[in-house]
Short mmCIF file of C-alpha atoms in Angstrom, two decimals:
data_model
loop_
_atom_site.label_atom_id
_atom_site.label_comp_id
_atom_site.label_asym_id
_atom_site.label_seq_id
_atom_site.Cartn_x
_atom_site.Cartn_y
_atom_site.Cartn_z
CA MET N 1 0.00 0.00 0.00
CA LEU N 2 1.22 3.49 -0.85
CA PRO N 3 1.77 6.01 1.97
CA PRO N 4 -0.64 8.99 2.26
CA GLY N 5 1.32 11.10 -0.22
CA MET N 6 0.99 8.32 -2.84
CA GLY N 7 4.77 8.06 -2.74
CA TYR N 8 5.36 11.68 -3.66
CA ASP N 9 6.66 12.43 -0.17
CA ARG N 10 9.55 10.00 -0.54
CA ALA N 11 11.86 12.57 -2.14
CA VAL N 12 11.86 16.30 -1.58
CA THR N 13 12.62 17.07 -5.21
CA VAL N 14 9.54 15.30 -6.63
CA PHE N 15 6.35 17.26 -7.20
CA SER N 16 3.05 15.52 -6.49
CA PRO N 17 0.51 15.53 -9.34
CA ASP N 18 -1.39 18.33 -7.58
CA GLY N 19 1.76 20.47 -7.57
CA ARG N 20 2.99 20.11 -4.02
CA LEU N 21 6.33 19.30 -2.43
CA TYR N 22 5.12 17.17 0.45
CA GLN N 23 8.39 17.28 2.38
CA VAL N 24 8.18 21.07 2.42
CA ASP N 25 4.55 20.86 3.56
CA TYR N 26 5.55 18.49 6.36
CA ALA N 27 8.32 20.87 7.43
CA LEU N 28 5.66 23.58 7.72
CA VAL N 29 3.53 21.27 9.86
CA LEU N 30 6.48 20.83 12.20
CA VAL N 31 7.03 24.61 12.35
CA ASN N 32 3.33 25.28 12.93
CA ASN N 33 3.34 22.95 15.95
CA SER N 34 6.48 24.45 17.53
CA PRO N 35 6.52 27.08 20.30
CA THR N 36 5.53 30.54 19.07
CA ALA N 37 7.94 33.10 17.62
CA PHE N 38 6.85 36.67 17.02
CA GLY N 39 8.12 39.87 15.38
CA VAL N 40 6.77 43.41 15.19
CA SER N 41 8.17 46.59 13.62
CA SER N 42 7.12 50.24 13.56
CA ASP N 43 8.74 53.46 12.37
CA LYS N 44 10.48 53.65 15.75
CA GLY N 45 11.94 50.17 16.16
CA VAL N 46 11.42 46.42 16.32
CA ALA N 47 10.67 43.76 18.91
CA LEU N 48 11.04 39.99 18.71
CA ALA N 49 9.57 37.52 21.17
CA GLY N 50 9.24 33.79 21.62
CA ILE N 51 8.19 31.08 24.02
CA GLU N 52 10.93 28.78 25.22
CA LYS N 53 9.90 25.99 27.55
CA LYS N 54 12.42 23.94 29.46
CA SER N 55 11.46 20.28 29.69
CA ASP N 56 13.83 19.60 32.54
CA ALA N 57 13.94 21.53 35.81
CA LEU N 58 17.71 21.06 35.87
CA GLN N 59 18.18 23.03 32.63
CA ASP N 60 19.63 26.50 33.11
CA ARG N 61 16.97 28.95 31.91
CA ARG N 62 19.53 31.62 31.08
CA PHE N 63 20.66 29.47 28.16
CA SER N 64 18.48 30.23 25.14
CA HIS N 65 17.92 28.82 21.70
CA LYS N 66 14.91 30.99 20.93
CA ILE N 67 16.34 34.40 19.99
CA PHE N 68 19.78 34.77 18.43
CA GLN N 69 21.89 37.88 18.05
CA ILE N 70 23.00 38.00 14.39
CA ASP N 71 24.85 41.32 14.50
CA GLU N 72 24.66 44.50 16.56
CA HIS N 73 21.64 45.70 14.61
CA VAL N 74 19.76 42.48 13.86
CA ALA N 75 18.48 39.39 15.69
CA ALA N 76 16.44 36.33 14.76
CA THR N 77 13.78 34.33 16.56
CA VAL N 78 12.92 30.84 15.36
CA ALA N 79 10.11 28.29 15.38
CA GLY N 80 10.94 24.68 14.61
CA PHE N 81 14.06 22.56 15.04
CA SER N 82 16.55 24.70 16.92
CA SER N 83 19.36 22.58 15.47
CA ASP N 84 18.27 23.50 11.94
CA ALA N 85 17.91 27.11 13.05
CA ARG N 86 21.52 27.11 14.21
CA ILE N 87 22.73 26.43 10.65
CA LEU N 88 20.82 29.46 9.37
CA VAL N 89 21.95 31.60 12.28
CA ASP N 90 25.61 30.69 11.69
CA GLN N 91 25.21 31.61 8.03
CA ALA N 92 23.45 34.86 8.91
CA ARG N 93 26.24 35.87 11.30
CA LYS N 94 28.89 35.21 8.67
CA LEU N 95 26.97 37.18 6.05
CA ALA N 96 26.57 40.10 8.44
CA GLN N 97 30.28 40.24 9.21
CA ALA N 98 31.23 39.80 5.52
CA ASN N 99 29.02 42.80 4.75
CA ARG N 100 30.82 44.88 7.38
CA TYR N 101 34.21 43.83 5.97
CA PHE N 102 33.30 44.53 2.36
CA TYR N 103 31.07 47.62 2.71
CA ASP N 104 31.81 48.91 6.22
CA GLU N 105 28.03 49.05 6.72
CA PRO N 106 25.50 47.00 8.74
CA ILE N 107 23.92 44.37 6.50
CA ASP N 108 20.47 45.10 5.04
CA ILE N 109 17.91 42.83 6.67
CA ASP N 110 16.22 42.37 3.30
CA TYR N 111 19.49 41.16 1.77
CA LEU N 112 20.12 38.88 4.76
CA ALA N 113 16.65 37.32 4.43
CA LYS N 114 17.15 36.85 0.69
CA ASN N 115 20.50 35.13 1.16
CA LEU N 116 19.18 32.79 3.84
CA GLY N 117 16.15 32.18 1.62
CA ASP N 118 18.46 31.11 -1.20
CA LEU N 119 20.11 28.60 1.14
CA VAL N 120 16.76 27.25 2.36
CA GLN N 121 15.49 27.03 -1.23
CA SER N 122 18.45 24.89 -2.25
CA TYR N 123 17.23 22.28 0.27
CA THR N 124 13.93 21.98 -1.62
CA GLN N 125 15.59 21.29 -4.96
CA THR N 126 18.58 19.11 -4.07
CA THR N 127 18.41 15.35 -3.90
CA ALA N 128 19.18 13.35 -0.73
CA VAL N 129 18.53 16.25 1.63
CA ARG N 130 15.50 17.33 3.63
CA PRO N 131 14.16 20.89 3.91
CA PHE N 132 14.94 23.10 6.90
CA GLY N 133 12.43 22.39 9.64
CA VAL N 134 12.38 25.97 10.80
CA SER N 135 10.82 29.37 10.22
CA LEU N 136 13.04 32.33 11.00
CA ILE N 137 11.85 35.80 11.94
CA LEU N 138 14.55 38.42 11.43
CA GLY N 139 14.20 41.80 13.10
CA GLY N 140 16.50 44.76 13.12
CA ILE N 141 17.32 48.30 12.07
CA ASP N 142 19.42 48.80 8.93
CA LEU N 143 20.25 51.90 6.88
CA ILE N 144 16.69 51.97 5.50
CA GLY N 145 15.10 51.68 8.94
CA PRO N 146 13.41 49.13 11.22
CA ALA N 147 12.33 45.92 9.52
CA VAL N 148 10.94 42.47 10.30
CA TYR N 149 11.17 39.59 7.82
CA GLN N 150 9.94 36.03 8.02
CA LEU N 151 11.48 33.11 6.14
CA ASP N 152 9.73 29.72 5.85
CA PRO N 153 10.97 26.18 5.00
CA ALA N 154 10.16 26.68 1.31
CA GLY N 155 12.68 29.54 1.14
CA VAL N 156 9.92 32.12 0.72
CA TYR N 157 10.42 35.33 2.66
CA ASN N 158 8.34 38.46 3.23
CA LYS N 159 8.49 41.76 5.06
CA TYR N 160 5.99 42.36 7.87
CA PHE N 161 4.73 44.90 10.36
CA ILE N 162 3.51 42.03 12.55
CA THR N 163 4.24 38.35 12.03
CA ALA N 164 4.36 35.13 13.98
CA ALA N 165 5.35 31.52 13.44
CA GLY N 166 4.61 28.37 15.38
CA ILE N 167 1.66 27.25 17.44
CA ASN N 168 -1.21 29.72 17.97
CA ARG N 169 0.45 32.24 15.65
CA THR N 170 -2.97 33.57 14.57
CA GLU N 171 -3.84 34.42 18.19
CA ALA N 172 -0.46 36.12 18.59
CA ILE N 173 -1.00 38.28 15.50
CA GLU N 174 -4.63 39.10 16.35
CA ALA N 175 -3.71 40.20 19.88
CA ALA N 176 -0.86 42.37 18.59
CA LYS N 177 -3.05 44.03 15.94
CA LYS N 178 -5.35 45.48 18.61
CA PHE N 179 -2.56 47.63 20.04
CA TYR N 180 -0.60 48.36 16.87
CA ASN N 181 -0.08 51.35 14.62
CA LYS N 182 2.94 52.20 12.49
CA GLY N 183 4.04 55.09 14.72
CA ILE N 184 4.28 53.32 18.08
CA ASP N 185 7.44 53.73 20.15
CA LEU N 186 9.81 51.09 21.47
CA ASP N 187 8.11 50.71 24.88
CA ARG N 188 4.84 49.99 23.09
CA LEU N 189 6.54 47.48 20.77
CA LYS N 190 7.92 45.59 23.76
CA GLU N 191 4.47 45.53 25.36
CA ILE N 192 2.85 44.27 22.16
CA ALA N 193 5.43 41.49 21.91
CA ILE N 194 4.68 40.33 25.46
CA ILE N 195 0.91 40.70 24.97
CA SER N 196 1.05 38.51 21.88
CA MET N 197 2.97 35.84 23.81
CA ILE N 198 0.42 35.85 26.63
CA ALA N 199 -2.52 35.77 24.19
CA SER N 200 -1.11 32.87 22.20
CA ASN N 201 0.21 30.81 25.10
CA LYS N 202 -2.31 31.33 27.89
CA THR N 203 -1.01 28.57 30.14
CA GLU N 204 2.71 28.57 29.30
CA ALA N 205 3.46 32.29 29.03
CA SER N 206 5.34 33.63 32.04
CA PRO N 207 8.39 35.84 32.58
CA GLU N 208 10.39 32.60 32.80
CA THR N 209 9.28 31.22 29.42
CA ILE N 210 9.04 34.43 27.36
CA ARG N 211 12.12 35.63 25.47
CA LEU N 212 12.32 39.21 24.21
CA ALA N 213 14.71 41.23 22.07
CA TYR N 214 14.20 44.80 20.90
CA GLY N 215 15.85 47.84 19.36
CA GLY N 216 14.96 51.45 18.60
CA ILE N 217 16.03 53.90 15.91
CA GLU N 218 17.89 56.02 18.48
CA THR N 219 20.49 53.34 19.22
CA ARG N 220 20.08 51.20 16.06
CA LYS N 221 21.10 48.22 18.20
CA ILE N 222 19.14 45.10 19.10
CA VAL N 223 19.43 43.99 22.70
CA MET N 224 18.17 40.96 24.59
CA ALA N 225 15.83 41.69 27.50
CA ASP N 226 16.68 39.97 30.77
CA GLU N 227 14.14 38.21 32.95
CA SER N 228 13.62 41.16 35.28
CA GLU N 229 12.73 43.46 32.38
CA ILE N 230 10.39 40.88 30.86
CA SER N 231 8.81 40.37 34.28
CA GLU N 232 8.25 44.10 34.70
CA ILE N 233 6.54 44.39 31.26
CA PHE N 234 4.61 41.18 31.90
CA GLU N 235 3.10 42.56 35.11
CA ARG N 236 2.22 45.82 33.37
CA VAL N 237 0.42 44.28 30.38
CA LYS N 238 -1.20 41.09 31.69
CA GLY N 239 -4.39 42.93 32.62
CA LYS N 240 -4.77 44.34 29.11
CA ILE N 241 -5.61 41.10 27.37
CA MET V 1 51.30 61.75 0.56
CA GLN V 2 54.94 60.73 0.46
CA ASN V 3 56.47 60.44 -3.04
CA ALA V 4 53.70 62.63 -4.44
CA GLU V 5 55.83 63.19 -7.56
CA LYS V 6 55.27 59.53 -8.43
CA TRP V 7 51.68 60.30 -9.41
CA GLY V 8 52.04 62.89 -12.17
CA THR V 9 48.76 64.75 -11.97
CA THR V 10 46.60 66.99 -9.81
CA THR V 11 43.12 66.05 -8.67
CA VAL V 12 41.04 67.96 -6.17
CA GLY V 13 37.84 67.08 -4.33
CA LEU V 14 35.85 69.09 -1.84
CA VAL V 15 32.57 68.94 0.02
CA TYR V 16 30.21 71.93 -0.12
CA ASP V 17 26.90 72.47 1.64
CA ARG V 18 24.80 70.41 -0.79
CA GLY V 19 27.24 68.21 -2.68
CA VAL V 20 30.75 67.39 -3.78
CA VAL V 21 32.97 69.08 -6.41
CA PHE V 22 35.85 67.45 -8.25
CA SER V 23 38.41 69.16 -10.45
CA THR V 24 41.40 67.63 -12.25
CA ASP V 25 43.94 68.52 -14.89
CA THR V 26 44.02 66.51 -18.13
CA ARG V 27 47.73 65.87 -18.76
CA VAL V 28 48.85 62.23 -18.98
CA ILE V 29 52.57 61.64 -18.43
CA ALA V 30 54.64 58.69 -19.73
CA GLY V 31 57.99 58.27 -18.04
CA SER V 32 59.01 61.48 -16.29
CA THR V 33 58.71 64.18 -18.93
CA PHE V 34 56.78 62.98 -21.98
CA VAL V 35 53.18 64.19 -22.36
CA ALA V 36 51.52 61.05 -23.67
CA HIS V 37 48.03 62.50 -23.83
CA LYS V 38 46.67 66.01 -23.50
CA LYS V 39 42.99 65.34 -22.81
CA GLY V 40 43.06 62.48 -20.30
CA LYS V 41 39.95 62.08 -18.20
CA LYS V 42 40.75 61.74 -14.51
CA VAL V 43 37.33 62.19 -12.92
CA LEU V 44 34.98 59.32 -13.71
CA GLN V 45 31.39 58.59 -12.77
CA ILE V 46 30.76 55.38 -10.80
CA SER V 47 26.99 55.46 -10.17
CA ASP V 48 24.19 58.05 -10.41
CA HIS V 49 25.50 59.85 -7.31
CA SER V 50 29.18 58.90 -7.04
CA ALA V 51 32.48 59.50 -8.81
CA ILE V 52 36.19 58.88 -8.45
CA THR V 53 39.32 60.81 -9.37
CA ILE V 54 42.42 58.87 -10.24
CA ALA V 55 46.17 59.50 -10.06
CA GLY V 56 48.86 56.97 -10.95
CA SER V 57 48.86 53.97 -13.24
CA VAL V 58 46.14 54.30 -15.88
CA ALA V 59 45.74 50.52 -16.24
CA PHE V 60 45.21 50.00 -12.51
CA ALA V 61 42.91 52.98 -12.32
CA GLN V 62 40.71 51.85 -15.20
CA ASN V 63 40.46 48.40 -13.68
CA LEU V 64 39.47 49.87 -10.32
CA VAL V 65 36.78 51.98 -11.97
CA ASP V 66 35.42 48.90 -13.79
CA ILE V 67 35.25 46.99 -10.50
CA LEU V 68 33.50 49.85 -8.71
CA ARG V 69 30.95 50.35 -11.49
CA ILE V 70 30.04 46.65 -11.47
CA GLU V 71 29.88 46.65 -7.67
CA ALA V 72 27.68 49.77 -7.54
CA LYS V 73 25.29 48.44 -10.19
CA THR V 74 25.00 45.00 -8.58
CA PHE V 75 24.46 46.57 -5.17
CA GLN V 76 21.67 48.77 -6.54
CA LEU V 77 19.93 45.80 -8.18
CA GLU V 78 20.27 43.44 -5.22
CA ARG V 79 19.41 45.87 -2.45
CA GLY V 80 17.09 48.35 -4.11
CA TYR V 81 19.03 51.48 -3.17
CA GLU V 82 22.24 53.13 -4.30
CA ILE V 83 25.44 52.12 -2.51
CA THR V 84 26.63 54.62 0.11
CA ILE V 85 29.80 56.57 -0.58
CA LYS V 86 31.46 55.09 2.50
CA ALA V 87 30.68 51.55 1.30
CA LEU V 88 31.98 52.34 -2.19
CA ALA V 89 35.20 53.75 -0.73
CA ASN V 90 35.55 50.60 1.37
CA VAL V 91 35.21 48.39 -1.73
CA ALA V 92 37.91 50.48 -3.43
CA SER V 93 40.18 50.22 -0.40
CA ILE V 94 39.93 46.42 -0.44
CA ALA V 95 40.76 46.35 -4.16
CA LEU V 96 43.78 48.60 -3.64
CA TRP V 97 44.94 46.71 -0.58
CA ARG V 98 45.01 43.51 -2.64
CA SER V 99 46.99 44.98 -5.54
CA PRO V 100 50.44 46.62 -5.79
CA PRO V 101 50.47 50.30 -4.75
CA ALA V 102 49.85 51.96 -8.11
CA ILE V 103 47.14 54.62 -7.69
CA GLN V 104 45.69 57.25 -5.45
CA ALA V 105 41.97 57.88 -5.57
CA ILE V 106 39.37 60.30 -4.26
CA ILE V 107 35.85 58.91 -4.03
CA GLY V 108 32.92 61.17 -3.33
CA GLY V 109 29.25 61.70 -3.91
CA TYR V 110 25.83 62.08 -2.43
CA ASP V 111 23.90 59.41 -0.52
CA MET V 112 21.18 59.12 2.14
CA PHE V 113 23.49 60.81 4.65
CA GLY V 114 24.28 63.75 2.35
CA PRO V 115 27.55 64.59 0.58
CA SER V 116 30.79 62.87 1.57
CA LEU V 117 34.35 62.51 0.33
CA PHE V 118 37.04 59.89 0.95
CA GLN V 119 40.69 59.66 0.03
CA ILE V 120 42.13 56.20 -0.67
CA ASP V 121 45.90 55.92 -0.46
CA PRO V 122 47.90 53.50 -2.69
CA PHE V 123 47.91 50.83 0.03
CA GLY V 124 44.17 51.01 0.58
CA GLY V 125 43.97 53.31 3.57
CA ILE V 126 40.76 55.36 3.81
CA THR V 127 40.36 58.82 5.29
CA GLN V 128 37.21 60.94 5.20
CA GLU V 129 37.91 64.53 4.17
CA ASN V 130 36.18 67.86 3.66
CA PHE V 131 38.72 68.75 0.98
CA VAL V 132 41.60 66.77 -0.45
CA SER V 133 44.07 66.67 -3.32
CA THR V 134 46.18 63.89 -4.86
CA GLY V 135 49.01 63.71 -7.39
CA SER V 136 52.32 65.47 -7.93
CA GLY V 137 50.63 68.89 -7.92
CA SER V 138 48.80 68.22 -4.65
CA PRO V 139 51.19 70.18 -2.37
CA VAL V 140 50.52 73.27 -4.52
CA ALA V 141 46.77 72.60 -4.79
CA LEU V 142 46.41 71.92 -1.06
CA GLY V 143 47.97 75.31 -0.33
CA VAL V 144 45.22 76.98 -2.33
CA LEU V 145 42.47 74.85 -0.74
CA GLU V 146 43.85 75.36 2.76
CA SER V 147 43.98 79.14 2.47
CA ASN V 148 40.64 79.54 0.70
CA LEU V 149 38.42 77.15 2.67
CA LYS V 150 38.17 78.74 6.07
CA LYS V 151 34.41 78.65 6.50
CA GLU V 152 32.55 75.66 7.88
CA LYS V 153 30.40 75.31 4.74
CA VAL V 154 30.80 76.80 1.27
CA GLU V 155 28.23 77.05 -1.50
CA GLU V 156 28.49 75.37 -4.90
CA LYS V 157 29.74 78.41 -6.86
CA GLU V 158 32.53 79.14 -4.39
CA ALA V 159 33.44 75.45 -4.12
CA VAL V 160 33.82 75.11 -7.90
CA GLU V 161 35.92 78.27 -8.12
CA VAL V 162 38.26 77.21 -5.31
CA ALA V 163 38.66 73.70 -6.80
CA VAL V 164 39.49 75.12 -10.23
CA GLU V 165 41.82 77.72 -8.72
CA ALA V 166 43.69 74.91 -6.94
CA VAL V 167 44.13 72.89 -10.13
CA LEU V 168 45.13 75.94 -12.21
CA THR V 169 47.74 76.90 -9.61
CA ALA V 170 49.15 73.37 -9.69
CA MET V 171 49.19 73.49 -13.52
CA SER V 172 51.40 76.56 -13.42
CA ARG V 173 53.89 75.18 -10.86
CA ASP V 174 53.97 71.41 -11.49
CA THR V 175 55.30 70.16 -14.84
CA ALA V 176 53.37 66.89 -14.62
CA THR V 177 50.12 68.84 -14.33
CA GLY V 178 48.73 70.81 -17.22
CA ASN V 179 46.97 71.25 -20.57
CA ASP V 180 43.34 71.64 -19.44
CA PHE V 181 41.00 71.04 -16.51
CA ASP V 182 37.76 69.15 -15.89
CA VAL V 183 35.07 69.84 -13.31
CA ALA V 184 32.42 67.43 -12.02
CA ILE V 185 29.67 68.18 -9.51
CA ILE V 186 27.53 65.67 -7.59
CA ASP V 187 24.50 66.73 -5.59
CA GLU V 188 21.07 65.29 -4.76
CA LYS V 189 20.12 65.44 -8.46
CA GLY V 190 23.12 63.38 -9.57
CA TYR V 191 26.42 63.66 -11.42
CA ARG V 192 27.26 66.27 -14.06
CA GLU V 193 30.38 67.56 -15.74
CA LEU V 194 30.83 71.20 -16.67
CA LYS V 195 30.78 71.99 -20.39
CA GLU V 196 33.30 74.21 -22.19
CA ASN V 197 31.17 77.37 -21.89
CA GLU V 198 30.60 76.76 -18.18
CA LYS V 199 34.32 76.25 -17.64
CA ASN V 200 35.06 79.50 -19.48
CA GLU V 201 32.72 81.33 -17.10
CA ILE V 202 34.67 79.95 -14.16
CA LEU V 203 37.99 80.94 -15.74
CA LYS V 204 36.65 84.51 -15.98
CA ALA V 205 35.60 84.41 -12.33
CA VAL V 206 38.91 83.01 -11.14
CA LYS V 207 40.88 85.55 -13.25
CA ARG V 208 44.36 84.20 -12.79
CA VAL V 209 47.47 86.19 -13.76
CA SER V 210 50.15 83.82 -14.95
#
């Protein structure tokens, strides 16, 4: 008996008769069931957030695989296999530093997303490999201004004001939309990021499980929030939802 | 620059309130005394809003210009905006650092941060400048620039006149500098070179006694 994909999910490079790459679809299923990742940008800055649960009480919570610093001005949050994410993050960091060497400028987030997208795409068209099981949300402030991009396992990327990946991403986006306009300042962006995490992860969201990174146009730097800052914002916004 | 006489020419670049002005002579020297060409172009456009002046080996200089034009065009297509002047100067510095010391360059233009100007030395070192000169006539030209640019910001007309004055003075005191001069201006609207009639107007304004 043939498997559900009628055999068309046996190799990533083979299209099904209805025009799908099943392995890419399955990668998306994995991403959609992973802990939430979120990004928001306005004219004033960007914020990235994610939920990172620790399965073992003996794990050190200060160690994170949810939000990665790519360069001074850009960070990435991921949903999916964190091991796959690491490959993209390594590549992103190298690209960012190569850009500084060659142009003496911070890398454009658009160009970074495109380059990573090219890498991810090659894993949908090469034999004997599987696609990346990860969606990456890049956020930062380049020469053009604040920007958030999302890249999916197909290698498709887009620019967003608000985006989310992973489980309950629709709830995260809907909650953020209620408080959003394009002119909001950095404090508001941070609040929206935390609100979206609480709205999408009603039982899991807490200052211990939420990760947050943010940056404004004044500093043009992305920084990671520590637990005390997240806790302070968490207490301030939890009544708003 | 040490051994300035090695680079038989005079090129001048300066920043004014809304752009950048370049002026150069047009004499091309072969060996130490022979004038190989009387109308050599030493200021060259790179992109819509950037240009370079060259002093030294013509072959190296033309190759550098080719590299920078390709780089600027590719950058524009891939990123959707024109390369910044600082980034362009950095690309040039890498190219010069990787090759034997054969040229001096001034790169300048107008980008999202406004006008800016960079000198690249033969080994690839970059310095940002408000006014600068390269070539064998540069000690003479710099004297003119230094004594005439005392204000914080000058306007286009004054900037062009001072740049031309500097090159003309070098032409009269440096044998490797001469024949004619070129002027290029880059502002928000882009790159343009002055035509013969415009240059004649400036000559009248400068009114040099030789």
